[in-house]
JSON list of C-alpha atoms in Angstrom, two decimals:
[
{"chain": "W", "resi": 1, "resn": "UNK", "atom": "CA", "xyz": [82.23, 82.22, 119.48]},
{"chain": "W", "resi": 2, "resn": "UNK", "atom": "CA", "xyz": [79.51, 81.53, 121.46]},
{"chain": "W", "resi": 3, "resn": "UNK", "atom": "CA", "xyz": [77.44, 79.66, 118.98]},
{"chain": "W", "resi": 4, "resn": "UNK", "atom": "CA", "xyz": [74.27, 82.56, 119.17]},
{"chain": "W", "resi": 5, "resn": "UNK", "atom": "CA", "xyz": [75.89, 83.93, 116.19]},
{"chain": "W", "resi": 6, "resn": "UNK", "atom": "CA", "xyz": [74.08, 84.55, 112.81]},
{"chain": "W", "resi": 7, "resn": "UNK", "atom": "CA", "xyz": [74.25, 86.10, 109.65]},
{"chain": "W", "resi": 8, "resn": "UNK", "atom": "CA", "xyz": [71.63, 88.26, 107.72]},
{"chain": "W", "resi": 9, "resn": "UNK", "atom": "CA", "xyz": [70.00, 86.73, 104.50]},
{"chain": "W", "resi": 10, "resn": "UNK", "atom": "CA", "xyz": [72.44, 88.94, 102.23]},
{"chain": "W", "resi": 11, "resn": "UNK", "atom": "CA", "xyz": [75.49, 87.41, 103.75]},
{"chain": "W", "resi": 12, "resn": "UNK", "atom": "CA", "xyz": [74.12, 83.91, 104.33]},
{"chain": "W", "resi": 13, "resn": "UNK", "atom": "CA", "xyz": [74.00, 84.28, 100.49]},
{"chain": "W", "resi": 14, "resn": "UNK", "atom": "CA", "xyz": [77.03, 85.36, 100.30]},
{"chain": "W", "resi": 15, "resn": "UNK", "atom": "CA", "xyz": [79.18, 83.04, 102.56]},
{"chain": "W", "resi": 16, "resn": "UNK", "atom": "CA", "xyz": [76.96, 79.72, 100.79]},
{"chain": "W", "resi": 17, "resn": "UNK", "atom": "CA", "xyz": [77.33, 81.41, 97.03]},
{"chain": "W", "resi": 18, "resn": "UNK", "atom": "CA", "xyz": [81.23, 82.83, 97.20]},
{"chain": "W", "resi": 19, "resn": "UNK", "atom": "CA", "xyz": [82.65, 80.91, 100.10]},
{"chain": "W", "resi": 20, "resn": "UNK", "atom": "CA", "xyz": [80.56, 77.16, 99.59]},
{"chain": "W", "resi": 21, "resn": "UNK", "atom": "CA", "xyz": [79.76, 77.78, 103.75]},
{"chain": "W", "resi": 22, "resn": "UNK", "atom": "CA", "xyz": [76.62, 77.10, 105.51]},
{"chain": "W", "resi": 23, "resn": "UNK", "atom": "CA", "xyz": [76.53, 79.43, 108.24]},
{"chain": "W", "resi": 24, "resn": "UNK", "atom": "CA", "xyz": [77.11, 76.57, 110.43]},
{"chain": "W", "resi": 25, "resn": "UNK", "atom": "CA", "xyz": [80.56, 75.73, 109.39]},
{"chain": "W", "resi": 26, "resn": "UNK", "atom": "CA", "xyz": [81.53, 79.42, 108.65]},
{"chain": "W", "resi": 27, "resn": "UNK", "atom": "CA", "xyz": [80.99, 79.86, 112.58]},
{"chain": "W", "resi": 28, "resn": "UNK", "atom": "CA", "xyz": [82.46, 76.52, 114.00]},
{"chain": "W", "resi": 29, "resn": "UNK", "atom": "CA", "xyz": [85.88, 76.98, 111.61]},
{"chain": "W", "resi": 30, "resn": "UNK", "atom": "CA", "xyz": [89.19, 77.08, 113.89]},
{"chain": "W", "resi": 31, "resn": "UNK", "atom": "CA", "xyz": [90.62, 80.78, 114.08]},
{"chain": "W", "resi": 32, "resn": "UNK", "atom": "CA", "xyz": [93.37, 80.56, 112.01]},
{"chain": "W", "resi": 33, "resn": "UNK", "atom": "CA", "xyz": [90.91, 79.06, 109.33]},
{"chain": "W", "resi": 34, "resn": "UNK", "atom": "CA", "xyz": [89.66, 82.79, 109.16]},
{"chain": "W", "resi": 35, "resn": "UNK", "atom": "CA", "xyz": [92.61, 83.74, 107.94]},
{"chain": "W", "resi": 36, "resn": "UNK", "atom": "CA", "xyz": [91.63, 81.61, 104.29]},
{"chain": "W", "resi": 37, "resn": "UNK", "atom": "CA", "xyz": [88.07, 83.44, 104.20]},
{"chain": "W", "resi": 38, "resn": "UNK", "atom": "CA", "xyz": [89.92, 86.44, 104.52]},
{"chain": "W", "resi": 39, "resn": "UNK", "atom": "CA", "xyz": [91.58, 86.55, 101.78]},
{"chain": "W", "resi": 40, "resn": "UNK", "atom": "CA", "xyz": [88.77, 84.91, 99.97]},
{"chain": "W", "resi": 41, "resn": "UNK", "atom": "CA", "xyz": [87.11, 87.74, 100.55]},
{"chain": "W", "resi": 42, "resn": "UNK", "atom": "CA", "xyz": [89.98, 89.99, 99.41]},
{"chain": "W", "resi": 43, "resn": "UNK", "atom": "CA", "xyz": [90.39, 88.95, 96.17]},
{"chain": "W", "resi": 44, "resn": "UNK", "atom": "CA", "xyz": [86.84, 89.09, 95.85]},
{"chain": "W", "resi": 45, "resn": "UNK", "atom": "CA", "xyz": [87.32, 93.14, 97.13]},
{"chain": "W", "resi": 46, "resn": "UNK", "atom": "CA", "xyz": [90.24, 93.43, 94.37]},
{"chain": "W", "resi": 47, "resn": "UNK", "atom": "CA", "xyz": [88.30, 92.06, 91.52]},
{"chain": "W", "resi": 48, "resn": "UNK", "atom": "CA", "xyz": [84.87, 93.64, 92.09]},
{"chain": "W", "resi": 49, "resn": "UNK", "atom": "CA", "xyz": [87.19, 97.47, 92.54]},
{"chain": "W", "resi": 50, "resn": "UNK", "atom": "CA", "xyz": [89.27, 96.51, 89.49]},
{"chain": "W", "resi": 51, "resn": "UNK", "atom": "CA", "xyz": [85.71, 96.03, 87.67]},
{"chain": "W", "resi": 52, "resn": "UNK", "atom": "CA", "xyz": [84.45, 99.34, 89.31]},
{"chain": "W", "resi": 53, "resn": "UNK", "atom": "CA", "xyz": [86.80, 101.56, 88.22]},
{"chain": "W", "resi": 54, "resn": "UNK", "atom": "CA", "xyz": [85.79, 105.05, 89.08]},
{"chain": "W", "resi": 55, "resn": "UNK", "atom": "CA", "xyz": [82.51, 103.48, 89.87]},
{"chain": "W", "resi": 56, "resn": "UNK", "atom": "CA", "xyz": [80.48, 102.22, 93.25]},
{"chain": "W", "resi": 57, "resn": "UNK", "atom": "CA", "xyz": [81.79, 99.22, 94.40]},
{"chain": "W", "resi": 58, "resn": "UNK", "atom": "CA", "xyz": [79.13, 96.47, 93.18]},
{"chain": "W", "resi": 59, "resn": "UNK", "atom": "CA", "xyz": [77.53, 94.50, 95.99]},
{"chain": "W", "resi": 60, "resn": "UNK", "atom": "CA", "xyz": [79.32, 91.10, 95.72]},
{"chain": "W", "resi": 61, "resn": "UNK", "atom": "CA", "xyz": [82.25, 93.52, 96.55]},
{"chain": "W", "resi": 62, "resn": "UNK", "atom": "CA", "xyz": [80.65, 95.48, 99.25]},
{"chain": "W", "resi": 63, "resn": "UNK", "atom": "CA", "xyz": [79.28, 92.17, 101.09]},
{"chain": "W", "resi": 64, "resn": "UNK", "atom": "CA", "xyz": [83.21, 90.74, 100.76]},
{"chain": "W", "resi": 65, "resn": "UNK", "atom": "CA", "xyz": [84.50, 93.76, 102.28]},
{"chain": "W", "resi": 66, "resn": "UNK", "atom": "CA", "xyz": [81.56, 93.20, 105.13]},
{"chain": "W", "resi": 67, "resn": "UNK", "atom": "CA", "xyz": [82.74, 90.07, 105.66]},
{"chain": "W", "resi": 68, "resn": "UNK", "atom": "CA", "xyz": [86.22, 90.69, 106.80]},
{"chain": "W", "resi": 69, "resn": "UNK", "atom": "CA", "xyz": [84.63, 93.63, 108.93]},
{"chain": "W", "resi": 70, "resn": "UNK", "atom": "CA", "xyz": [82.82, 90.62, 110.47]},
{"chain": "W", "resi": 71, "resn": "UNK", "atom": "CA", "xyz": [85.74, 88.27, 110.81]},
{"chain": "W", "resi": 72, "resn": "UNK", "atom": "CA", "xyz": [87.88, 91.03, 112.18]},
{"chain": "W", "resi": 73, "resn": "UNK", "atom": "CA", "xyz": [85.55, 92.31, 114.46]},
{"chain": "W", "resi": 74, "resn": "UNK", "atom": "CA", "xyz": [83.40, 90.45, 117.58]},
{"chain": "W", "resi": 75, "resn": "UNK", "atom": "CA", "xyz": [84.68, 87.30, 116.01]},
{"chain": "W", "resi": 76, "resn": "UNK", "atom": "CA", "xyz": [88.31, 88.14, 116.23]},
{"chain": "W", "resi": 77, "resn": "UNK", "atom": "CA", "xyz": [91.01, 86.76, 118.74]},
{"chain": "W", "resi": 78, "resn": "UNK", "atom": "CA", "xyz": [91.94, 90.47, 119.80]},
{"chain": "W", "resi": 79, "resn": "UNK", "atom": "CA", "xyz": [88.68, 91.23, 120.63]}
]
């Protein structure tokens, strides 16, 4: 990471509210400490789909499942 990284406001929220982060420390964690916050966020997917049913996936859901797109994408080692 090259430290000009930031989130928006939603998932500033987010990674402070679900994931106790500051977006500080959610940008300077090792690699493989992405791996927790991934499956943070997971479980977070699972329980918020569970909850939706047939339904729209509520936003706490749709922010978690933003999150790993985040992690997994320009922040990832196979990038």
């Amino acid at each position: 990471m090259n430290g000009e990284e930031k989130l928006t406001e939603q998932q500033l929220e987010f990674v402070s509210r679900e994931l106790g982060l500051t977006e500080e420390k959610f940008f300077k964690r090792k690699e493989n400490d992405y791996d927790q916050l991934i499956e943070e966020c997971a479980s977070i997917e699972v329980e918020e789909t569970i909850k939706a049913g047939d339904g729209e996936l509520s936003q706490r859901g749709v922010m978690a499942v933003e999150m790993v797109d985040l992690i997994h994408g320009p922040y990832s080692e196979d990038e």
